[in-house]
Each structure stands twice: as C-alpha cells, then as structure tokens.
Amino acid sequence: MKLWDISRKTYRQTTTLRYSSTCYSIDVASDSFSTVSGHMDGGLRFWDVRTGERTGDLNSLHEGGVTCVRFHPVNATQILTNGKDSSLKLVDMRTGSVLYTLRENGFNTTYYWSSCAISPDGLYAASVSNTSGQLFVWALKDGKLVKKLDGHKGSAGGISWGLGDS
C-alpha cells in the first residue's frame, strides 16, 4: 500500500499488509495511521500503517466476501461494509458488534468490486444493486431504508457521495 501526498505529487510511505485471504477493499482512517481491509473470507483486518502490523481481526462478517469498507466520516470507531451476501453492515470496531444490517428486496451485491458510501454528515449509507442498477439509501440512525432510486438501465457497481448540499 502506498500513502500519497497529493500536494507534493509523491507517495510518502509504502507499507506491506500481509494476510492469507484476498483483499477486495481498503480504507484509511482520518488519522492516517489506521486502515481497515475487507477480504474474500468475509472478514475485516485492522492495520497500523506505520508498522504494517495487523492490530485486529473481525472474522465471518459477510458470507461470500467483503467487497467494500468505509470508515465513518464523523465517528471513526464505526465502519460500513458491503458484502457478497447482499447486505451492508455498520460495525463498531471497538467491540466487533454489528450495529445495523442493511438489506432490502432487490438489493444485490454480485461483484467483488461493489462499493458503498456514507454521506459526509454520517447520517446515511448508500449502495447500488448490481443486478438492477437501483440506488438504495438507508438512515444510519435506525437502519431503515429511506430511498430507492431508479436511474441505471443495467447493473452498477460503484458509488461515491459528494460534498455538496443535495
């Protein structure tokens, strides 16, 4: 893994993270020292970027693999995951407990590169169904679906949340 300093157009550090299960996604915490990785075996691994040492594991979170991991932008102790079991999970990384499992009829995660996103204010989670292309938005305060939007005529796999007001 390379950590880049965009302003200097160079990487500032290279760290090797070793584990026996294929990693599909990685996210760096706002402190720039902690990372989380999501793996084919359905688990999460926590890492210290400075040393490359694994600092923790959360096993068997998703069946079929974790396709995306995202640190919560407001509460750095929470992580959102997307899994091949067609669910998103909000996880408390201190306790390893799942706070909410987000799933809905018609939401399908079929790609190993399927992503998820958290709104900049930390109030919502979103992902797209790989089969229908529909966008699903859940409230993170209670885990309830708040919107299901049509827009793609086919499948979709990526999503990002902008910093704008709408």
PDB file of C-alpha atoms in Angstrom:
ATOM      1  CA  MET A   1       0.000   0.000   0.000  1.00  0.00           C
ATOM      2  CA  LYS A   2       1.288   3.459  -0.840  1.00  0.00           C
ATOM      3  CA  LEU A   3       0.152   6.566   1.007  1.00  0.00           C
ATOM      4  CA  TRP A   4       0.319   9.560  -1.302  1.00  0.00           C
ATOM      5  CA  ASP A   5       0.934  13.240  -0.602  1.00  0.00           C
ATOM      6  CA  ILE A   6      -1.137  14.739  -3.408  1.00  0.00           C
ATOM      7  CA  SER A   7       0.188  18.280  -2.890  1.00  0.00           C
ATOM      8  CA  ARG A   8       3.761  17.056  -3.493  1.00  0.00           C
ATOM      9  CA  LYS A   9       2.755  14.541  -6.191  1.00  0.00           C
ATOM     10  CA  THR A  10       4.663  11.749  -4.488  1.00  0.00           C
ATOM     11  CA  TYR A  11       3.994   8.929  -2.078  1.00  0.00           C
ATOM     12  CA  ARG A  12       5.147   9.410   1.467  1.00  0.00           C
ATOM     13  CA  GLN A  13       5.145   5.806   2.627  1.00  0.00           C
ATOM     14  CA  THR A  14       4.954   2.242   1.374  1.00  0.00           C
ATOM     15  CA  THR A  15       3.587  -0.414   3.726  1.00  0.00           C
ATOM     16  CA  THR A  16       3.092  -4.102   3.006  1.00  0.00           C
ATOM     17  CA  LEU A  17      -0.026  -5.629   4.553  1.00  0.00           C
ATOM     18  CA  ARG A  18       0.150  -9.430   4.522  1.00  0.00           C
ATOM     19  CA  TYR A  19      -2.750 -11.792   5.039  1.00  0.00           C
ATOM     20  CA  SER A  20      -3.751 -15.122   3.511  1.00  0.00           C
ATOM     21  CA  SER A  21      -7.182 -14.031   2.218  1.00  0.00           C
ATOM     22  CA  THR A  22      -7.533 -11.840  -0.884  1.00  0.00           C
ATOM     23  CA  CYS A  23      -8.260  -8.206  -0.059  1.00  0.00           C
ATOM     24  CA  TYR A  24     -11.021  -6.522  -2.095  1.00  0.00           C
ATOM     25  CA  SER A  25     -11.148  -3.119  -0.404  1.00  0.00           C
ATOM     26  CA  ILE A  26      -9.163  -0.920   1.937  1.00  0.00           C
ATOM     27  CA  ASP A  27      -9.840   2.406   3.625  1.00  0.00           C
ATOM     28  CA  VAL A  28      -7.564   4.712   5.605  1.00  0.00           C
ATOM     29  CA  ALA A  29      -8.870   6.378   8.759  1.00  0.00           C
ATOM     30  CA  SER A  30      -8.830  10.155   9.129  1.00  0.00           C
ATOM     31  CA  ASP A  31      -5.830   9.839  11.488  1.00  0.00           C
ATOM     32  CA  SER A  32      -3.815   8.402   8.522  1.00  0.00           C
ATOM     33  CA  PHE A  33      -2.353   5.753  10.856  1.00  0.00           C
ATOM     34  CA  SER A  34      -5.106   3.122  10.834  1.00  0.00           C
ATOM     35  CA  THR A  35      -6.506   1.133   7.951  1.00  0.00           C
ATOM     36  CA  VAL A  36      -9.185  -1.487   7.550  1.00  0.00           C
ATOM     37  CA  SER A  37      -9.261  -4.088   4.806  1.00  0.00           C
ATOM     38  CA  GLY A  38     -12.158  -6.271   3.617  1.00  0.00           C
ATOM     39  CA  HIS A  39     -11.425  -9.822   2.465  1.00  0.00           C
ATOM     40  CA  MET A  40     -12.736 -12.706   0.396  1.00  0.00           C
ATOM     41  CA  ASP A  41     -13.125 -14.797   3.565  1.00  0.00           C
ATOM     42  CA  GLY A  42     -15.818 -12.368   4.795  1.00  0.00           C
ATOM     43  CA  GLY A  43     -13.647 -10.752   7.458  1.00  0.00           C
ATOM     44  CA  LEU A  44     -12.087  -7.398   8.260  1.00  0.00           C
ATOM     45  CA  ARG A  45      -8.467  -6.817   9.197  1.00  0.00           C
ATOM     46  CA  PHE A  46      -7.223  -3.741  11.051  1.00  0.00           C
ATOM     47  CA  TRP A  47      -3.705  -2.420  10.440  1.00  0.00           C
ATOM     48  CA  ASP A  48      -1.216   0.120  11.752  1.00  0.00           C
ATOM     49  CA  VAL A  49       0.022   1.907   8.628  1.00  0.00           C
ATOM     50  CA  ARG A  50       3.289   2.959  10.265  1.00  0.00           C
ATOM     51  CA  THR A  51       4.431  -0.598  11.023  1.00  0.00           C
ATOM     52  CA  GLY A  52       2.336  -2.778   8.701  1.00  0.00           C
ATOM     53  CA  GLU A  53       1.315  -4.830  11.744  1.00  0.00           C
ATOM     54  CA  ARG A  54      -2.182  -6.293  11.934  1.00  0.00           C
ATOM     55  CA  THR A  55      -3.869  -4.878  15.033  1.00  0.00           C
ATOM     56  CA  GLY A  56      -7.116  -6.813  14.925  1.00  0.00           C
ATOM     57  CA  ASP A  57      -9.498  -9.104  13.067  1.00  0.00           C
ATOM     58  CA  LEU A  58     -13.230  -9.388  12.715  1.00  0.00           C
ATOM     59  CA  ASN A  59     -13.978 -12.766  11.178  1.00  0.00           C
ATOM     60  CA  SER A  60     -17.011 -14.047   9.271  1.00  0.00           C
ATOM     61  CA  LEU A  61     -18.765 -10.698   8.961  1.00  0.00           C
ATOM     62  CA  HIS A  62     -20.197 -11.450   5.496  1.00  0.00           C
ATOM     63  CA  GLU A  63     -20.812 -14.703   3.650  1.00  0.00           C
ATOM     64  CA  GLY A  64     -19.019 -14.768   0.299  1.00  0.00           C
ATOM     65  CA  GLY A  65     -16.629 -11.892   0.987  1.00  0.00           C
ATOM     66  CA  VAL A  66     -16.419  -8.210   1.856  1.00  0.00           C
ATOM     67  CA  THR A  67     -16.484  -6.058  -1.277  1.00  0.00           C
ATOM     68  CA  CYS A  68     -16.096  -2.607   0.290  1.00  0.00           C
ATOM     69  CA  VAL A  69     -15.082  -0.984   3.586  1.00  0.00           C
ATOM     70  CA  ARG A  70     -15.541   2.666   4.587  1.00  0.00           C
ATOM     71  CA  PHE A  71     -14.633   4.450   7.803  1.00  0.00           C
ATOM     72  CA  HIS A  72     -17.497   6.568   9.129  1.00  0.00           C
ATOM     73  CA  PRO A  73     -16.635  10.230   8.376  1.00  0.00           C
ATOM     74  CA  VAL A  74     -17.889  11.502  11.758  1.00  0.00           C
ATOM     75  CA  ASN A  75     -17.471   8.533  14.131  1.00  0.00           C
ATOM     76  CA  ALA A  76     -14.079   6.928  13.452  1.00  0.00           C
ATOM     77  CA  THR A  77     -14.990   3.878  15.567  1.00  0.00           C
ATOM     78  CA  GLN A  78     -17.619   2.772  13.022  1.00  0.00           C
ATOM     79  CA  ILE A  79     -17.093   1.091   9.667  1.00  0.00           C
ATOM     80  CA  LEU A  80     -19.568   0.448   6.852  1.00  0.00           C
ATOM     81  CA  THR A  81     -19.110  -2.736   4.841  1.00  0.00           C
ATOM     82  CA  ASN A  82     -20.707  -4.212   1.738  1.00  0.00           C
ATOM     83  CA  GLY A  83     -20.737  -7.968   1.302  1.00  0.00           C
ATOM     84  CA  LYS A  84     -21.456 -10.658  -1.263  1.00  0.00           C
ATOM     85  CA  ASP A  85     -24.391 -11.692   0.951  1.00  0.00           C
ATOM     86  CA  SER A  86     -26.179  -8.580  -0.418  1.00  0.00           C
ATOM     87  CA  SER A  87     -26.071  -6.633   2.817  1.00  0.00           C
ATOM     88  CA  LEU A  88     -24.346  -3.586   4.222  1.00  0.00           C
ATOM     89  CA  LYS A  89     -23.262  -3.671   7.849  1.00  0.00           C
ATOM     90  CA  LEU A  90     -22.410  -0.834  10.189  1.00  0.00           C
ATOM     91  CA  VAL A  91     -19.817  -2.196  12.598  1.00  0.00           C
ATOM     92  CA  ASP A  92     -18.429  -0.852  15.875  1.00  0.00           C
ATOM     93  CA  MET A  93     -14.745  -1.684  15.505  1.00  0.00           C
ATOM     94  CA  ARG A  94     -14.097  -1.388  19.272  1.00  0.00           C
ATOM     95  CA  THR A  95     -16.484  -4.201  20.180  1.00  0.00           C
ATOM     96  CA  GLY A  96     -16.756  -6.023  16.838  1.00  0.00           C
ATOM     97  CA  SER A  97     -20.535  -5.818  17.075  1.00  0.00           C
ATOM     98  CA  VAL A  98     -22.805  -5.174  14.108  1.00  0.00           C
ATOM     99  CA  LEU A  99     -24.914  -2.089  14.879  1.00  0.00           C
ATOM    100  CA  TYR A 100     -27.159  -2.458  11.816  1.00  0.00           C
ATOM    101  CA  THR A 101     -27.516  -4.868   8.937  1.00  0.00           C
ATOM    102  CA  LEU A 102     -28.902  -3.019   5.931  1.00  0.00           C
ATOM    103  CA  ARG A 103     -30.665  -5.109   3.319  1.00  0.00           C
ATOM    104  CA  GLU A 104     -33.697  -4.751   1.130  1.00  0.00           C
ATOM    105  CA  ASN A 105     -35.568  -6.779  -1.500  1.00  0.00           C
ATOM    106  CA  GLY A 106     -33.991  -6.039  -4.862  1.00  0.00           C
ATOM    107  CA  PHE A 107     -30.596  -5.061  -3.421  1.00  0.00           C
ATOM    108  CA  ASN A 108     -27.996  -7.486  -4.761  1.00  0.00           C
ATOM    109  CA  THR A 109     -24.223  -7.453  -4.415  1.00  0.00           C
ATOM    110  CA  THR A 110     -22.807  -9.710  -7.114  1.00  0.00           C
ATOM    111  CA  TYR A 111     -19.464  -8.036  -7.974  1.00  0.00           C
ATOM    112  CA  TYR A 112     -16.337  -8.249  -5.846  1.00  0.00           C
ATOM    113  CA  TRP A 113     -15.793  -4.542  -6.574  1.00  0.00           C
ATOM    114  CA  SER A 114     -19.243  -3.397  -5.412  1.00  0.00           C
ATOM    115  CA  SER A 115     -18.878  -0.295  -3.291  1.00  0.00           C
ATOM    116  CA  CYS A 116     -20.803   1.549  -0.597  1.00  0.00           C
ATOM    117  CA  ALA A 117     -20.678   5.102   0.730  1.00  0.00           C
ATOM    118  CA  ILE A 118     -21.532   7.149   3.802  1.00  0.00           C
ATOM    119  CA  SER A 119     -22.817  10.702   3.486  1.00  0.00           C
ATOM    120  CA  PRO A 120     -20.322  13.377   4.640  1.00  0.00           C
ATOM    121  CA  ASP A 121     -22.536  14.183   7.652  1.00  0.00           C
ATOM    122  CA  GLY A 122     -22.590  10.484   8.604  1.00  0.00           C
ATOM    123  CA  LEU A 123     -26.379  10.247   8.564  1.00  0.00           C
ATOM    124  CA  TYR A 124     -26.884   7.963   5.542  1.00  0.00           C
ATOM    125  CA  ALA A 125     -25.398   4.911   3.853  1.00  0.00           C
ATOM    126  CA  ALA A 126     -25.852   4.099   0.181  1.00  0.00           C
ATOM    127  CA  SER A 127     -25.066   1.428  -2.361  1.00  0.00           C
ATOM    128  CA  VAL A 128     -26.280   0.282  -5.759  1.00  0.00           C
ATOM    129  CA  SER A 129     -27.780  -3.039  -6.723  1.00  0.00           C
ATOM    130  CA  ASN A 130     -25.534  -4.844  -9.175  1.00  0.00           C
ATOM    131  CA  THR A 131     -28.477  -6.503 -10.908  1.00  0.00           C
ATOM    132  CA  SER A 132     -30.921  -3.604 -11.332  1.00  0.00           C
ATOM    133  CA  GLY A 133     -28.720  -0.516 -11.008  1.00  0.00           C
ATOM    134  CA  GLN A 134     -31.089   0.932  -8.394  1.00  0.00           C
ATOM    135  CA  LEU A 135     -29.620   3.171  -5.701  1.00  0.00           C
ATOM    136  CA  PHE A 136     -30.542   2.308  -2.110  1.00  0.00           C
ATOM    137  CA  VAL A 137     -30.175   4.840   0.745  1.00  0.00           C
ATOM    138  CA  TRP A 138     -30.530   3.891   4.417  1.00  0.00           C
ATOM    139  CA  ALA A 139     -30.635   6.112   7.530  1.00  0.00           C
ATOM    140  CA  LEU A 140     -27.819   5.171   9.896  1.00  0.00           C
ATOM    141  CA  LYS A 141     -29.743   6.350  12.977  1.00  0.00           C
ATOM    142  CA  ASP A 142     -32.136   3.394  12.723  1.00  0.00           C
ATOM    143  CA  GLY A 143     -31.039   1.253   9.749  1.00  0.00           C
ATOM    144  CA  LYS A 144     -34.249   1.918   7.797  1.00  0.00           C
ATOM    145  CA  LEU A 145     -34.415   2.324   4.022  1.00  0.00           C
ATOM    146  CA  VAL A 146     -35.281   5.942   3.169  1.00  0.00           C
ATOM    147  CA  LYS A 147     -34.939   5.983  -0.640  1.00  0.00           C
ATOM    148  CA  LYS A 148     -34.769   3.619  -3.569  1.00  0.00           C
ATOM    149  CA  LEU A 149     -33.924   5.416  -6.793  1.00  0.00           C
ATOM    150  CA  ASP A 150     -34.014   4.234 -10.402  1.00  0.00           C
ATOM    151  CA  GLY A 151     -31.564   5.662 -12.875  1.00  0.00           C
ATOM    152  CA  HIS A 152     -29.395   2.992 -14.449  1.00  0.00           C
ATOM    153  CA  LYS A 153     -30.802   0.768 -17.161  1.00  0.00           C
ATOM    154  CA  GLY A 154     -28.408  -2.014 -16.257  1.00  0.00           C
ATOM    155  CA  SER A 155     -26.099  -3.030 -13.483  1.00  0.00           C
ATOM    156  CA  ALA A 156     -23.910  -0.638 -11.476  1.00  0.00           C
ATOM    157  CA  GLY A 157     -21.095  -1.329  -9.033  1.00  0.00           C
ATOM    158  CA  GLY A 158     -19.580   1.958  -7.882  1.00  0.00           C
ATOM    159  CA  ILE A 159     -20.856   4.799  -5.743  1.00  0.00           C
ATOM    160  CA  SER A 160     -19.418   7.898  -4.124  1.00  0.00           C
ATOM    161  CA  TRP A 161     -21.011  10.621  -2.052  1.00  0.00           C
ATOM    162  CA  GLY A 162     -20.194  14.217  -2.995  1.00  0.00           C
ATOM    163  CA  LEU A 163     -19.643  17.069  -0.563  1.00  0.00           C
ATOM    164  CA  GLY A 164     -22.468  19.251  -1.957  1.00  0.00           C
ATOM    165  CA  ASP A 165     -25.688  20.161  -0.194  1.00  0.00           C
ATOM    166  CA  SER A 166     -28.056  17.896  -2.123  1.00  0.00           C
TER     167      SER A 166
END
